[in-house]
Amino acid sequence: MSKQFDVIVIGGGPGGYIAAIRAAQLGFSVACIDEWKNDKGGPAPGGTCTNVGCIPSKALLQSSEHYEQAAHHFGDHGITLSNLKMDVATMVGRKNAVVKQNNDGILYLLKKNKVTFFHGRGAFAKAVEAGYELTVSGAAEESITGKHVIVATGSNARQLPGAAFDEDRILSNDGALRIGAVPKTLGVVGSGVIGLEMGSVWRRLGAEVTILEALPGFLGAADEGVAKEALKAFTKQGLKFEFGVKISEVKTSKKGVSVAYANAKGEAVTLDVERLIVSIGRVPNTTGLNPDAVGLKLDERGAIVVDGECRTNLPNVWAVGDVVRGPMLAHKAEEEGVAVAERIAGQHGHVNFDTIPWVIYTSPEIAWVGQTEQQLKASGRAYKAGQFPFLANGRARALGDTTGFVKFLADAKTDEILGVHIVGPFASELIAEAVVAMEFKASAEDIARICHAHPSLSEATKEAALAVDKRTLNF
Ligand code: FAD
Ligand code: NAI
């Protein structure tokens, strides 16, 4: 007799485990199935985000930033160090420990919320009267039945045709987070979020990093002004970029990787590097899910087809996170997970896709919410812009990090904030104020009139809001 649950969640990443917890809070009996294994073969819930994504990348970004500060900027503060060394094994070990703390934390949270956790692969078996029967293949095969099923199976790195990941020379995000020694030369294909973050880590530690990008421009999703400022800063730091490339062949040898490509002028070029990170986007993952057993519809990209509320084509089957349309971000997955659990409970779960923040954790950090200036221009909406540089912010000067600015875009007539774009120190934290403001449909004037602590980076936010009305006080 198969165990019966109100809700079964397949996938224990940020979309899945959060959906499971919220459903349990709402009084349902909940199972969560996740197949990720730690290096001892035990459960490692948290998905891509915890194991090979958000968390480990931020751990390495932090370590490498400390190294960069110690190597190049401590002198400004009168601190001198001799014999500065970077022990990559310790850095990677620390990163692994941070990941494990998160895995353990999620197992604890599932237990605390009385979610039954299954370590193994979940697959649809058939539709039954009580809902859907699933098989869990792990240490032992089990069969469980759920009235509702939430699929949160995430995504995998996209491979470059003819260059399969071997995680030794040709690395996905997984291998990029496990490099055991600083490579002398590192190639990165794709100047998107992963390319910039992982390229920065290894550049800070001494690798010569070359980033090859297919598109002619840089960071098209970001506001053009922000992208321009960031590119200037990254180039100054030593990251090398080639835009408009067309890769024709990737060959590996014992020594490294050879990438043949045509550059923007159409000239044939070869890049020889010790290792190559391929970060050209991610593809939805439904491996082993057996969607055909129940007729679950996928689109041509392999994503599960859902409506605006994460309903699939099947009654009581939902899907959230990277496996469905929309930005592949952990916080988007979480919000969808919560909203679905609430909808199952008959509540009005809601995700506002217009106020999902983006953050790139490079130095300077890049963060934005809402529309870019180029999007507003294209839509023909009349807007006003205001910008304030960190150079004129006292706290940024004290920190010794004055790169970048805060930029506000507001409706020309109503002054409603339409977008906020930040490049500079702690942009990841500063953006939260803009998200709150936009959720409450605030005007730039609202932010301009709020008292911000002095000296703080957040004063640059207030000043950028003042700049919309051309009345900055400190610039
Ligand atoms: P996932 O996190 O991928 O989780 C899916 C889980 O389901 C996995 O554990 C998988 O093993 C499991 N699974 C799949 N199929 C089955 C099955 N059939 N049975 C059982 N289990 C199954 N986003 C941010 O917002 N901020 C960041 O800073 C950030 N940094 C990133 C850095 C990197 C290097 C990468 C690769 C991604 C990063 N992301 C970041 C994106 C973020 O990781 C994803 O958007 C997020 O993990 C998606 O969550 P999810 O729950 O949809 O899927
Ligand atoms: P991405 O979509 O951010 O960037 C991919 C880049 O590769 C693009 O610039 C694209 O034009 C380029 N590209 C595509 N094909 C190419 C080719 N054949 N040759 C050269 N360039 C090519 O994807 P990325 O960096 O792999 O990250 C995947 C996703 O993971 C992100 O979109 C994001 O959703 C998530 N992520 C989020 C982070 C964050 O929130 N801080 C950090 C890292 C990842």
XYZ file of C-alpha atoms and ligand atoms in Angstrom:
572
model
C 0.000 0.000 0.000
C 1.571 3.258 -1.121
C 2.015 6.021 1.471
C -0.474 8.823 0.958
C 0.278 12.561 1.234
C -1.724 15.721 0.597
C 1.231 17.286 -1.200
C 4.331 15.707 -2.727
C 7.154 18.016 -3.775
C 9.686 16.650 -6.256
C 12.990 18.508 -5.799
C 14.492 19.976 -2.654
C 16.040 23.166 -4.067
C 14.836 26.637 -3.031
C 11.614 26.173 -5.008
C 10.887 22.721 -3.612
C 11.928 22.787 0.020
C 10.302 26.165 0.600
C 7.058 24.958 -1.039
C 7.167 21.878 1.219
C 7.653 23.951 4.370
C 4.884 26.400 3.472
C 2.482 23.546 2.617
C 3.273 21.900 5.973
C 2.702 25.222 7.774
C -0.720 25.318 6.148
C -1.597 21.958 7.719
C -1.014 19.523 4.852
C 0.778 16.197 5.115
C 3.823 16.773 2.911
C 6.587 14.698 1.327
C 9.669 16.170 -0.308
C 11.805 14.010 -2.603
C 15.321 15.090 -3.482
C 18.081 13.093 -5.067
C 21.159 15.289 -4.511
C 23.968 13.336 -2.820
C 26.833 14.692 -0.727
C 30.317 13.214 -1.163
C 29.434 10.415 1.270
C 26.295 9.518 -0.654
C 23.991 11.052 1.958
C 21.216 13.579 1.343
C 22.215 17.131 0.393
C 18.990 19.077 -0.058
C 19.056 22.662 -1.269
C 19.457 21.912 -4.978
C 21.688 23.781 -7.356
C 21.487 26.886 -5.191
C 22.945 25.294 -2.084
C 25.264 22.708 -3.624
C 26.694 24.207 -6.813
C 25.144 27.651 -7.179
C 24.303 30.660 -5.047
C 25.876 29.588 -1.770
C 29.230 28.074 -2.805
C 29.806 30.793 -5.397
C 29.272 33.483 -2.778
C 31.626 31.667 -0.392
C 34.393 31.680 -3.027
C 33.618 35.272 -3.991
C 34.056 36.259 -0.338
C 37.367 34.397 0.091
C 38.804 35.707 -3.146
C 37.691 39.260 -2.331
C 39.496 39.054 1.027
C 42.602 37.963 -0.846
C 42.276 40.792 -3.353
C 41.834 43.317 -0.540
C 44.827 41.967 1.358
C 46.990 41.846 -1.760
C 46.104 45.198 -3.272
C 44.158 47.462 -0.929
C 45.297 46.921 2.675
C 48.273 49.147 1.978
C 45.917 52.135 1.650
C 44.931 51.571 5.273
C 48.527 51.353 6.461
C 48.437 47.595 6.774
C 51.357 45.732 5.291
C 51.601 42.011 4.978
C 54.553 39.972 3.957
C 54.370 36.491 2.592
C 50.690 36.682 1.662
C 49.571 33.256 0.475
C 46.388 31.767 -0.877
C 45.689 28.192 0.072
C 43.034 27.124 -2.414
C 42.380 23.821 -0.627
C 41.430 25.694 2.563
C 39.230 28.090 0.593
C 37.425 25.199 -1.125
C 37.182 23.326 2.188
C 35.549 26.357 3.811
C 33.148 26.597 0.890
C 32.252 22.910 1.323
C 31.640 23.466 5.034
C 29.321 26.402 4.280
C 27.413 24.183 1.831
C 27.107 21.424 4.423
C 25.782 23.852 7.054
C 23.069 24.792 4.575
C 22.277 21.144 3.679
C 21.984 20.295 7.380
C 19.910 23.408 8.029
C 17.397 22.401 5.357
C 17.134 18.833 6.702
C 16.501 20.333 10.144
C 13.832 22.695 8.787
C 12.035 19.886 6.942
C 12.016 17.802 10.122
C 10.909 20.727 12.281
C 7.973 21.295 9.926
C 7.130 17.565 9.837
C 7.832 17.197 6.132
C 8.657 13.565 5.269
C 11.925 13.606 3.333
C 12.751 10.949 0.751
C 16.305 10.755 -0.537
C 16.082 9.490 -4.092
C 14.691 10.184 -7.523
C 10.973 10.856 -7.831
C 9.169 9.817 -11.001
C 5.547 9.887 -12.071
C 4.114 6.337 -12.261
C 0.432 6.943 -12.986
C -2.631 9.000 -12.227
C -4.825 7.294 -9.636
C -8.136 8.118 -8.028
C -6.430 9.678 -5.002
C -4.150 11.815 -7.140
C -0.785 10.722 -8.559
C 1.341 7.734 -7.762
C 5.079 8.342 -7.789
C 8.035 6.039 -7.436
C 11.003 7.033 -5.331
C 14.151 5.210 -6.337
C 16.862 5.610 -3.762
C 18.390 3.110 -1.373
C 15.120 1.165 -1.703
C 12.338 1.761 -4.190
C 9.109 3.065 -2.694
C 5.779 4.114 -4.038
C 3.953 7.166 -2.671
C 0.729 8.878 -3.638
C -0.082 12.579 -3.472
C -3.283 14.498 -4.040
C -1.188 17.435 -5.237
C 2.261 17.286 -6.796
C 4.643 20.258 -7.029
C 7.493 19.717 -9.478
C 10.623 21.722 -8.620
C 13.329 19.774 -10.425
C 15.463 22.790 -11.366
C 17.925 23.163 -14.217
C 21.287 21.986 -15.536
C 24.138 23.834 -17.219
C 23.822 24.098 -21.005
C 26.658 22.458 -22.912
C 28.458 24.032 -25.813
C 27.915 21.811 -28.871
C 30.946 19.565 -29.316
C 32.365 20.409 -25.885
C 30.836 18.071 -23.315
C 31.587 18.907 -19.671
C 34.331 16.687 -18.276
C 34.583 18.843 -15.099
C 38.357 18.683 -15.421
C 39.243 20.836 -18.425
C 35.751 21.843 -19.582
C 33.839 22.969 -16.534
C 30.214 23.662 -15.759
C 29.348 25.640 -12.631
C 29.959 22.419 -10.702
C 33.591 22.019 -11.774
C 34.176 25.777 -11.688
C 33.473 25.688 -7.946
C 35.896 22.808 -7.367
C 39.054 23.942 -9.157
C 41.852 22.711 -6.879
C 44.602 25.188 -7.752
C 44.654 28.609 -9.367
C 44.997 28.039 -13.120
C 47.518 30.245 -14.883
C 45.025 30.830 -17.667
C 41.270 30.422 -17.581
C 38.817 30.770 -20.437
C 35.147 31.493 -19.853
C 32.478 31.113 -22.523
C 29.572 33.481 -21.823
C 29.804 36.880 -20.116
C 26.586 36.347 -18.161
C 26.110 36.052 -14.430
C 28.133 32.874 -13.838
C 30.919 33.920 -16.197
C 31.359 37.218 -14.374
C 31.142 35.784 -10.867
C 33.386 32.758 -11.445
C 35.723 34.702 -13.728
C 36.132 37.263 -10.916
C 36.923 34.593 -8.318
C 39.797 33.102 -10.300
C 41.029 36.458 -11.640
C 41.337 37.758 -8.066
C 43.416 34.721 -7.162
C 45.827 35.334 -10.027
C 44.461 33.567 -13.113
C 44.599 35.318 -16.452
C 40.927 35.222 -17.400
C 39.542 35.658 -20.926
C 35.787 35.794 -21.410
C 34.361 34.973 -24.844
C 30.864 36.280 -25.513
C 28.718 35.554 -28.565
C 26.706 38.776 -28.416
C 28.230 42.047 -29.603
C 27.400 43.874 -26.349
C 27.835 43.380 -22.621
C 25.134 42.340 -20.125
C 22.130 43.168 -22.287
C 19.633 42.508 -19.480
C 21.122 45.269 -17.321
C 20.607 48.995 -17.740
C 23.034 50.215 -20.414
C 24.616 52.793 -18.114
C 25.245 50.165 -15.454
C 26.631 47.666 -17.969
C 29.019 50.307 -19.321
C 30.295 51.257 -15.864
C 30.681 47.605 -14.834
C 32.559 46.690 -18.001
C 34.952 49.564 -17.397
C 35.597 48.366 -13.832
C 36.031 44.683 -14.782
C 38.402 45.543 -17.617
C 40.468 47.729 -15.283
C 40.699 44.807 -12.867
C 42.198 42.687 -15.625
C 39.323 40.573 -16.949
C 39.713 40.302 -20.727
C 36.587 40.300 -22.875
C 36.009 39.398 -26.509
C 32.518 40.162 -27.801
C 30.788 38.912 -30.931
C 32.710 35.640 -31.068
C 31.622 32.484 -32.855
C 33.204 29.384 -31.402
C 33.935 26.695 -33.977
C 35.882 24.046 -32.068
C 36.960 23.158 -28.550
C 39.771 20.626 -28.128
C 41.131 19.277 -24.867
C 44.555 17.856 -24.195
C 46.518 16.870 -21.091
C 47.816 20.423 -20.876
C 44.559 22.300 -21.324
C 41.884 23.448 -23.701
C 42.142 25.046 -27.095
C 39.191 27.146 -28.265
C 39.001 28.056 -31.943
C 36.692 30.945 -32.764
C 36.006 33.750 -35.183
C 36.254 37.167 -33.541
C 33.916 40.093 -34.229
C 35.943 40.995 -37.338
C 35.587 37.436 -38.628
C 39.259 36.631 -38.050
C 40.164 33.104 -36.945
C 41.607 33.097 -33.413
C 42.667 30.339 -31.020
C 42.599 30.731 -27.259
C 44.730 28.254 -25.299
C 43.884 27.988 -21.625
C 44.443 25.575 -18.769
C 40.743 25.313 -18.052
C 37.528 26.477 -19.645
C 34.305 27.381 -17.856
C 31.249 27.168 -20.080
C 28.468 29.362 -18.711
C 26.052 29.918 -21.580
C 22.780 29.569 -19.711
C 20.886 26.680 -18.172
C 18.274 24.199 -19.369
C 15.227 23.025 -17.420
C 15.706 19.583 -15.854
C 13.112 16.840 -16.090
C 15.582 13.951 -16.268
C 14.049 10.811 -14.823
C 10.782 12.533 -13.913
C 8.853 10.416 -16.420
C 6.396 13.167 -17.382
C 4.942 11.020 -20.194
C 3.489 8.537 -17.682
C 0.853 11.131 -16.790
C 0.908 13.348 -19.892
C 2.685 16.313 -18.274
C 3.307 18.878 -20.993
C 6.777 20.292 -21.714
C 7.642 23.046 -24.191
C 10.285 22.902 -26.933
C 13.002 23.975 -24.443
C 12.075 21.124 -22.115
C 10.475 23.444 -19.548
C 7.254 22.337 -17.887
C 4.426 24.413 -19.339
C 2.644 26.427 -16.639
C 0.223 29.323 -16.499
C 0.859 32.537 -14.572
C 0.011 30.696 -11.344
C 2.293 27.676 -11.874
C -0.538 25.298 -12.868
C 0.518 22.644 -15.380
C -1.786 21.039 -17.949
C -2.718 18.385 -15.321
C -5.167 18.972 -12.472
C -3.387 19.382 -9.106
C 0.080 19.192 -10.655
C 2.090 22.380 -10.253
C 5.620 23.369 -11.223
C 7.914 26.108 -9.890
C 11.430 27.497 -10.195
C 14.028 26.895 -12.882
C 12.011 24.090 -14.510
C 9.391 26.627 -15.655
C 9.437 29.942 -17.545
C 10.828 33.116 -16.044
C 14.163 34.123 -14.559
C 16.290 31.322 -13.123
C 16.749 32.818 -9.677
C 16.526 31.196 -6.269
C 14.268 33.881 -4.800
C 11.891 33.621 -7.775
C 11.712 29.840 -7.201
C 11.012 30.382 -3.492
C 8.252 32.911 -4.112
C 6.575 30.559 -6.581
C 6.853 27.692 -4.083
C 5.145 29.702 -1.355
C 2.450 30.969 -3.717
C 1.634 27.436 -4.960
C 1.338 26.028 -1.427
C -1.025 28.893 -0.585
C -3.085 28.329 -3.747
C -3.444 24.642 -2.847
C -4.814 25.834 0.503
C -7.342 28.020 -1.318
C -5.462 31.216 -0.531
C -4.399 33.917 -2.986
C -0.687 33.262 -3.348
C 0.947 35.928 -5.478
C 4.290 36.570 -7.173
C 5.007 40.020 -8.566
C 7.284 39.363 -11.546
C 7.820 43.106 -11.980
C 9.683 43.463 -8.689
C 12.054 40.497 -8.759
C 15.517 41.850 -8.012
C 18.643 40.790 -9.925
C 22.028 40.788 -8.271
C 25.469 39.989 -9.655
C 27.933 39.501 -6.811
C 31.028 40.804 -8.520
C 33.036 43.776 -7.338
C 31.513 46.254 -7.969
C 28.235 44.490 -7.312
C 25.418 45.007 -9.797
C 21.767 45.005 -8.769
C 18.549 46.143 -10.292
C 14.793 45.924 -10.104
C 12.178 47.000 -12.618
C 12.715 48.381 -16.074
C 15.922 49.567 -17.684
C 16.280 52.882 -19.479
C 16.483 51.100 -22.837
C 13.256 49.196 -22.087
C 11.455 52.410 -21.205
C 12.707 54.071 -24.384
C 11.552 51.106 -26.471
C 8.106 51.136 -24.847
C 7.725 54.862 -25.459
C 6.935 55.572 -21.805
C 7.860 59.091 -20.712
C 10.301 58.900 -17.803
C 12.729 60.957 -15.748
C 16.134 59.675 -14.670
C 18.230 60.564 -11.638
C 21.709 59.309 -10.838
C 24.096 59.690 -7.907
C 27.738 58.522 -7.891
C 29.273 56.700 -4.927
C 32.237 59.043 -5.418
C 30.130 61.712 -3.684
C 29.044 59.426 -0.819
C 30.927 59.760 2.466
C 30.563 56.140 3.528
C 31.806 54.885 0.153
C 34.890 57.104 0.493
C 35.503 55.783 4.003
C 35.135 52.238 2.711
C 37.592 53.015 -0.069
C 35.157 51.868 -2.722
C 33.679 54.679 -4.775
C 33.036 52.861 -8.050
C 29.600 53.183 -9.590
C 26.302 54.859 -8.894
C 22.627 54.504 -8.064
C 20.188 55.336 -10.827
C 16.462 55.924 -10.523
C 13.935 55.852 -13.358
C 10.527 57.305 -12.595
C 7.385 58.041 -14.570
C 7.593 61.551 -16.061
C 4.117 62.487 -14.876
C 3.308 60.498 -11.736
C 6.897 60.125 -10.452
C 6.207 56.397 -9.765
C 9.494 54.472 -9.571
C 9.838 52.284 -12.668
C 13.327 50.942 -12.155
C 16.338 51.240 -9.868
C 19.817 50.263 -11.055
C 22.885 50.083 -8.878
C 26.508 49.340 -9.629
C 28.789 49.705 -6.647
C 29.525 48.525 -3.113
C 26.822 46.421 -1.409
C 24.400 46.903 -4.294
C 22.986 43.482 -3.297
C 21.791 44.918 0.008
C 20.871 48.408 -1.209
C 18.470 47.058 -3.821
C 16.068 45.812 -1.116
C 14.910 49.371 -0.394
C 14.062 49.850 -4.054
C 12.128 46.549 -4.150
C 10.058 47.584 -1.135
C 9.445 51.016 -2.651
C 8.283 49.524 -5.949
C 6.052 46.959 -4.198
C 4.322 49.875 -2.483
C 4.204 51.819 -5.757
C 6.272 54.581 -4.219
C 7.337 57.687 -6.099
C 10.948 58.872 -6.294
C 9.840 61.771 -4.070
C 8.803 59.248 -1.367
C 12.355 57.886 -1.159
C 13.811 61.381 -1.379
C 11.818 62.415 1.699
C 12.765 59.422 3.872
C 15.476 59.932 6.496
C 18.488 57.725 5.667
C 21.254 57.119 8.221
C 24.483 59.071 7.816
C 27.027 58.069 6.791
C 25.597 55.151 4.841
C 25.635 53.892 1.269
C 21.846 54.121 1.357
C 22.204 57.891 1.227
C 23.242 57.401 -2.393
C 19.804 55.854 -2.960
C 18.096 58.869 -1.421
C 20.287 61.237 -3.440
C 19.543 59.377 -6.691
C 15.836 59.774 -5.898
C 16.451 63.493 -5.327
C 18.339 63.608 -8.625
C 15.129 62.631 -10.442
C 13.883 66.093 -9.485
C 17.329 67.621 -10.133
C 17.888 68.542 -6.480
C 20.707 66.388 -5.144
C 22.201 67.888 -2.013
C 25.672 66.389 -2.118
C 26.538 66.436 -5.796
P 17.288 23.554 -8.066
O 17.948 24.400 -7.066
O 18.059 23.155 -9.266
O 16.817 22.252 -7.291
C 16.256 21.160 -7.920
C 16.472 19.939 -7.059
O 15.662 18.880 -7.554
C 17.904 19.410 -7.068
O 18.306 19.118 -5.762
C 17.813 18.136 -7.892
O 18.733 17.140 -7.490
C 16.407 17.695 -7.555
N 15.793 16.804 -8.544
C 15.710 16.987 -9.883
N 14.992 15.990 -10.444
C 14.611 15.176 -9.427
C 13.844 14.011 -9.361
N 13.286 13.471 -10.444
N 13.675 13.423 -8.153
C 14.221 13.965 -7.040
N 14.946 15.080 -7.050
C 15.136 15.685 -8.222
N 20.235 32.463 -8.036
C 20.092 33.517 -7.221
O 18.966 33.957 -6.990
N 21.170 34.112 -6.637
C 22.427 33.678 -6.855
O 23.387 34.238 -6.310
C 22.614 32.576 -7.718
N 23.849 32.110 -7.963
C 23.996 31.036 -8.788
C 25.290 30.599 -9.055
C 25.482 29.522 -9.893
C 26.887 29.044 -10.170
C 24.354 28.847 -10.454
C 24.538 27.640 -11.332
C 23.071 29.278 -10.188
C 22.883 30.387 -9.363
N 21.613 30.887 -9.102
C 21.466 31.976 -8.288
C 20.409 30.260 -9.664
C 19.749 29.347 -8.617
O 20.679 28.378 -8.191
C 18.526 28.666 -9.206
O 17.660 29.627 -9.763
C 17.766 27.894 -8.137
O 18.596 26.909 -7.552
C 16.520 27.247 -8.716
O 15.853 26.559 -7.709
P 14.943 25.298 -8.030
O 14.398 24.860 -6.717
O 14.025 25.604 -9.121
O 15.945 24.186 -8.610
P 23.418 33.830 -18.563
O 22.160 33.679 -19.308
O 23.485 34.775 -17.435
O 24.605 34.214 -19.555
C 24.956 33.417 -20.638
C 25.813 34.222 -21.586
O 26.382 33.327 -22.514
C 25.019 35.255 -22.375
O 25.675 36.491 -22.341
C 24.968 34.664 -23.767
O 24.895 35.634 -24.778
C 26.280 33.907 -23.808
N 26.328 32.812 -24.784
C 25.354 31.944 -25.105
N 25.790 31.055 -26.021
C 27.077 31.374 -26.278
C 28.074 30.831 -27.136
N 27.831 29.779 -27.901
N 29.291 31.424 -27.157
C 29.561 32.498 -26.377
N 28.647 33.055 -25.567
C 27.428 32.495 -25.500
O 23.776 32.336 -18.097
P 24.795 31.776 -17.027
O 25.857 32.765 -16.713
O 25.161 30.429 -17.499
O 23.903 31.631 -15.741
C 22.704 30.862 -15.795
C 21.677 31.438 -14.907
O 21.989 31.149 -13.542
C 21.559 32.940 -14.944
O 20.779 33.387 -16.016
C 20.898 33.222 -13.660
O 19.528 33.035 -13.803
C 21.467 32.176 -12.740
N 22.533 32.755 -11.917
C 22.228 33.774 -11.071
C 23.196 34.361 -10.307
C 22.828 35.493 -9.449
O 21.649 35.735 -9.260
N 23.797 36.219 -8.888
C 24.586 33.908 -10.325
C 24.815 32.858 -11.299
C 23.806 32.303 -12.016
